[in-house]
CSV table of C-alpha atoms in Angstrom, one decimal:
chain,number,residue,atom,x,y,z
A,1,MET,CA,-11.8,-1.9,-19.0
A,2,ALA,CA,-8.1,-1.8,-19.7
A,3,LYS,CA,-8.8,-1.4,-23.4
A,4,ASP,CA,-10.5,2.0,-22.7
A,5,VAL,CA,-7.3,3.4,-21.1
A,6,LYS,CA,-4.9,5.3,-23.3
A,7,PRO,CA,-1.4,3.8,-22.8
A,8,THR,CA,0.5,7.0,-21.9
A,9,ARG,CA,3.0,7.6,-19.1
A,10,LYS,CA,0.7,10.3,-17.7
A,11,ASN,CA,-2.1,7.8,-17.3
A,12,LEU,CA,0.3,5.3,-15.8
A,13,MET,CA,1.4,7.8,-13.2
A,14,ALA,CA,-2.3,8.7,-12.4
A,15,ILE,CA,-3.2,5.0,-12.0
A,16,GLU,CA,-0.2,4.3,-9.8
A,17,ASP,CA,-1.3,7.2,-7.6
A,18,ARG,CA,-4.9,5.8,-7.4
A,19,ILE,CA,-3.5,2.3,-6.5
A,20,GLU,CA,-1.5,3.8,-3.7
A,21,LEU,CA,-4.5,5.8,-2.4
A,22,SER,CA,-6.8,2.8,-2.8
A,23,ASP,CA,-4.3,0.6,-0.9
A,24,ARG,CA,-4.2,3.1,2.0
A,25,GLY,CA,-8.0,3.4,2.0
A,26,HIS,CA,-8.4,-0.4,2.0
A,27,ASP,CA,-6.0,-0.8,5.0
A,28,THR,CA,-7.9,2.0,6.8
A,29,LEU,CA,-11.3,0.4,6.1
A,30,GLU,CA,-10.0,-3.0,7.2
A,31,LYS,CA,-8.9,-1.6,10.5
A,32,LYS,CA,-12.2,0.2,10.9
A,33,ARG,CA,-14.1,-3.0,10.1
A,34,ASP,CA,-12.1,-5.0,12.7
A,35,GLY,CA,-12.6,-2.3,15.3
A,36,LEU,CA,-16.3,-2.1,14.7
A,37,ILE,CA,-16.6,-5.9,15.0
A,38,MET,CA,-14.8,-5.8,18.3
A,39,GLU,CA,-17.1,-3.0,19.6
A,40,PHE,CA,-20.1,-5.0,18.2
A,41,MET,CA,-19.1,-8.1,20.1
A,42,ASP,CA,-19.0,-6.1,23.3
A,43,ILE,CA,-22.4,-4.7,22.7
A,44,LEU,CA,-23.7,-8.1,21.7
A,45,ASP,CA,-22.5,-9.5,25.1
A,46,GLN,CA,-24.3,-6.6,26.8
A,47,ALA,CA,-27.4,-7.3,24.7
A,48,GLN,CA,-27.5,-10.9,25.7
A,49,ASP,CA,-27.3,-10.0,29.4
A,50,VAL,CA,-30.1,-7.4,28.9
A,51,ARG,CA,-32.3,-9.9,27.1
A,52,ALA,CA,-31.8,-12.4,29.9
A,53,ASP,CA,-32.7,-9.7,32.5
A,54,LEU,CA,-35.7,-8.6,30.4
A,55,SER,CA,-37.0,-12.1,30.3
A,56,GLU,CA,-36.5,-12.6,34.0
A,57,ASN,CA,-38.0,-9.3,35.0
A,58,TYR,CA,-41.0,-9.8,32.7
A,59,GLU,CA,-41.7,-13.2,34.3
A,60,ARG,CA,-41.3,-11.7,37.8
A,61,ALA,CA,-43.6,-8.8,36.9
A,62,GLN,CA,-46.2,-11.1,35.5
A,63,ASP,CA,-46.0,-13.3,38.6
A,64,THR,CA,-46.4,-10.4,41.0
A,65,ILE,CA,-49.3,-8.9,39.2
A,66,ASN,CA,-51.1,-12.2,39.0
A,67,LYS,CA,-50.6,-12.7,42.7
A,68,ALA,CA,-51.8,-9.2,43.4
A,69,ARG,CA,-55.0,-9.8,41.3
A,70,ALA,CA,-55.6,-13.1,43.1
A,71,MET,CA,-55.2,-11.6,46.6
A,72,GLU,CA,-56.6,-8.1,46.1
A,73,GLY,CA,-58.8,-8.4,43.0
A,74,ASP,CA,-58.7,-6.7,39.6
A,75,VAL,CA,-60.5,-3.6,40.9
A,76,ALA,CA,-57.9,-2.8,43.6
A,77,VAL,CA,-55.0,-3.4,41.1
A,78,ARG,CA,-56.6,-1.2,38.4
A,79,GLY,CA,-57.4,1.4,41.0
A,80,ALA,CA,-53.7,1.5,42.1
A,81,ALA,CA,-52.6,1.8,38.5
A,82,ALA,CA,-55.0,4.6,37.7
A,83,ALA,CA,-53.8,6.6,40.7
A,84,LEU,CA,-50.4,7.1,39.1
A,85,LYS,CA,-50.0,10.8,38.3
A,86,GLU,CA,-46.3,11.1,37.2
A,87,HIS,CA,-45.3,9.0,34.3
A,88,PRO,CA,-41.8,8.0,33.3
A,89,GLU,CA,-39.9,10.6,31.2
A,90,LEU,CA,-37.3,9.8,28.6
A,91,THR,CA,-34.6,12.0,27.1
A,92,THR,CA,-32.4,10.8,24.2
A,93,GLU,CA,-28.8,11.9,23.5
A,94,SER,CA,-26.2,10.4,21.2
A,95,LYS,CA,-22.7,9.0,21.5
A,96,ASN,CA,-20.1,8.2,18.9
A,97,ILE,CA,-18.6,4.7,18.6
A,98,MET,CA,-15.9,4.7,15.9
A,99,GLY,CA,-17.9,7.1,13.8
A,100,VAL,CA,-21.3,5.4,14.4
A,101,VAL,CA,-23.8,7.6,16.2
A,102,VAL,CA,-25.8,5.5,18.6
A,103,PRO,CA,-28.6,6.6,21.0
A,104,GLN,CA,-28.2,7.1,24.7
A,105,ILE,CA,-31.5,7.0,26.6
A,106,GLU,CA,-31.9,8.6,30.0
A,107,SER,CA,-35.0,7.9,32.0
A,108,SER,CA,-36.5,9.6,35.1
A,109,LYS,CA,-39.5,9.1,37.3
A,110,VAL,CA,-39.4,5.4,36.7
A,111,ARG,CA,-38.6,4.3,40.2
A,112,LYS,CA,-41.1,5.8,42.7
A,113,SER,CA,-41.4,5.8,46.5
A,114,LEU,CA,-44.7,4.6,48.0
A,115,ASP,CA,-46.0,8.2,48.5
A,116,GLU,CA,-45.1,9.1,44.8
A,117,ARG,CA,-47.3,6.3,43.4
A,118,GLY,CA,-50.5,8.1,44.3
A,119,TYR,CA,-52.5,5.2,45.6
A,120,GLY,CA,-51.8,5.7,49.3
A,121,VAL,CA,-50.1,3.4,51.7
A,122,LEU,CA,-53.2,2.4,53.7
A,123,GLY,CA,-55.3,1.7,50.7
A,124,THR,CA,-53.2,-1.1,49.2
A,125,SER,CA,-51.3,-4.2,50.3
A,126,ALA,CA,-47.7,-5.4,50.0
A,127,ARG,CA,-48.7,-7.5,47.0
A,128,ILE,CA,-49.5,-4.4,45.0
A,129,ASP,CA,-46.3,-2.7,46.1
A,130,GLU,CA,-44.3,-5.7,44.9
A,131,ALA,CA,-46.1,-5.6,41.6
A,132,ALA,CA,-45.3,-1.9,41.2
A,133,ASP,CA,-41.7,-2.5,42.1
A,134,ALA,CA,-41.4,-5.3,39.6
A,135,TYR,CA,-43.0,-3.3,36.8
A,136,GLU,CA,-40.8,-0.3,37.5
A,137,GLU,CA,-37.7,-2.5,37.2
A,138,LEU,CA,-39.1,-4.1,34.0
A,139,ILE,CA,-39.6,-0.6,32.5
A,140,GLU,CA,-36.0,0.3,33.3
A,141,THR,CA,-34.8,-2.9,31.6
A,142,VAL,CA,-37.0,-2.3,28.6
A,143,ILE,CA,-35.4,1.2,28.2
A,144,LEU,CA,-31.9,-0.2,28.5
A,145,ALA,CA,-32.8,-3.0,26.0
A,146,ALA,CA,-34.1,-0.4,23.5
A,147,GLU,CA,-30.8,1.5,23.8
A,148,VAL,CA,-28.6,-1.6,23.4
A,149,GLU,CA,-30.6,-3.2,20.6
A,150,THR,CA,-30.7,0.1,18.6
A,151,ALA,CA,-26.9,0.5,19.1
A,152,MET,CA,-26.3,-3.1,18.0
A,153,LYS,CA,-28.5,-2.6,14.9
A,154,LYS,CA,-26.6,0.6,13.9
A,155,MET,CA,-23.2,-1.0,14.5
A,156,LEU,CA,-24.2,-4.0,12.4
A,157,GLU,CA,-25.4,-1.8,9.6
A,158,GLU,CA,-22.1,0.1,9.7
A,159,ILE,CA,-20.1,-3.1,9.7
A,160,GLU,CA,-21.9,-4.4,6.6
A,161,THR,CA,-21.4,-1.1,4.8
A,162,THR,CA,-17.7,-1.1,5.7
A,163,LYS,CA,-17.4,-4.7,4.6
A,164,ARG,CA,-19.0,-3.9,1.2
A,165,ARG,CA,-16.5,-1.0,0.7
A,166,VAL,CA,-13.5,-3.2,1.7
A,167,ASN,CA,-14.7,-5.9,-0.8
A,168,ALA,CA,-15.3,-3.3,-3.5
A,169,LEU,CA,-11.8,-2.1,-3.2
A,170,GLU,CA,-10.2,-5.5,-2.8
A,171,PHE,CA,-12.1,-7.5,-5.4
A,172,LYS,CA,-13.1,-4.8,-8.0
A,173,LEU,CA,-11.4,-1.5,-8.0
A,174,LEU,CA,-7.8,-2.6,-7.1
A,175,PRO,CA,-7.8,-5.5,-9.6
A,176,GLU,CA,-9.1,-3.2,-12.3
A,177,LEU,CA,-6.5,-0.6,-11.5
A,178,ASN,CA,-3.7,-3.2,-11.5
A,179,GLU,CA,-5.0,-4.6,-14.8
A,180,ASN,CA,-4.9,-1.1,-16.3
A,181,LYS,CA,-1.4,-0.6,-15.0
A,182,GLU,CA,-0.2,-3.9,-16.5
A,183,TYR,CA,-1.9,-3.1,-19.8
A,184,ILE,CA,-0.3,0.4,-20.0
A,185,GLU,CA,3.2,-0.9,-19.0
A,186,GLN,CA,2.9,-3.7,-21.6
A,187,LYS,CA,1.9,-1.2,-24.3
A,188,LEU,CA,4.6,1.3,-23.3
A,189,GLU,CA,7.2,-1.5,-23.5
A,190,GLU,CA,5.9,-2.5,-27.0
A,191,GLN,CA,6.1,1.1,-28.1
A,192,GLU,CA,9.6,1.4,-26.7
A,193,ARG,CA,10.7,-1.8,-28.5
A,194,GLU,CA,9.1,-0.5,-31.7
A,195,GLU,CA,10.9,2.8,-31.3
A,196,ILE,CA,14.2,1.1,-30.7
A,197,PHE,CA,13.7,-1.0,-33.7
A,198,ARG,CA,12.8,2.0,-35.8
A,199,MET,CA,15.8,4.0,-34.6
A,200,LYS,CA,18.1,1.0,-35.4
A,201,LYS,CA,16.6,0.9,-38.9
A,202,ILE,CA,17.1,4.7,-39.3
A,203,LYS,CA,20.7,4.4,-38.0
A,204,ALA,CA,21.4,1.4,-40.3
A,205,LYS,CA,19.9,3.3,-43.3
A,206,LYS,CA,21.9,6.4,-42.5
A,207,GLU,CA,25.1,4.4,-42.1
A,208,GLU,CA,24.4,2.8,-45.5
A,209,GLU,CA,23.8,6.2,-47.1
A,210,GLU,CA,27.1,7.4,-45.6
A,211,LYS,CA,28.9,4.4,-47.0
A,212,GLU,CA,27.3,5.0,-50.4
A,213,GLU,CA,28.3,8.6,-50.3
A,214,LYS,CA,31.9,7.7,-49.3
A,215,ARG,CA,32.0,5.1,-52.1
A,216,GLU,CA,30.7,7.6,-54.7
A,217,ALA,CA,33.2,10.2,-53.4
A,218,ALA,CA,36.0,7.7,-53.8
A,219,GLU,CA,34.8,6.8,-57.2
A,220,ARG,CA,34.8,10.4,-58.2
A,221,ASP,CA,38.3,10.9,-56.9
A,222,ARG,CA,39.6,8.0,-58.9
A,223,GLU,CA,37.9,9.4,-62.0
A,224,GLU,CA,39.5,12.7,-61.4
A,225,VAL,CA,42.9,11.2,-61.0
A,226,THR,CA,42.5,9.2,-64.2
A,227,ALA,CA,41.4,12.3,-66.1
A,228,ASP,CA,44.5,14.2,-64.9
A,229,ASP,CA,46.8,11.4,-66.1
């Protein structure tokens, strides 16, 4: 690449400016990458907790529904489920974490009181109520897990993108720019040495011509003096 750059002082100044700008960009991206990694680790810890809760709540929900079916029968359980009139509602917003837009999910009508479930208090048993409680809690955990997992995925993608940009600057662009700078400096030094050598030759030639002119003038003076005698 260096061979494609004309060795001029203007290009040298332009490359030095690009190196300075790229160095600042590299430092900024490194700080961003490190900050993103720290934020990602916090989200990862949260995700691990949510996954554990999700597994635990799922097992509990399955256990309670199986007990309700065993005690009350499938017909009673299905009837209680079909009586539900108001379903959970979700709204999504967004928040910014170091330039990364991640979702923020808000839920409503997930947790319900006995009279809001629609199946009537007298028509069911505590087993069905326990199953409903367990599944409502499971749904809330699923919503939180979706939010956290999506945020973690977006953060990881941004970390990878930032790492690629840092590596591109560190291992490709900056080495090429420094190579070009060294090439131009080397060529300019060679040109300067050649110019100094040329100027010395011109000076030496001029001095030699001046000496020759003085010698010829002295010779003419002697001839004139001889002629006068």
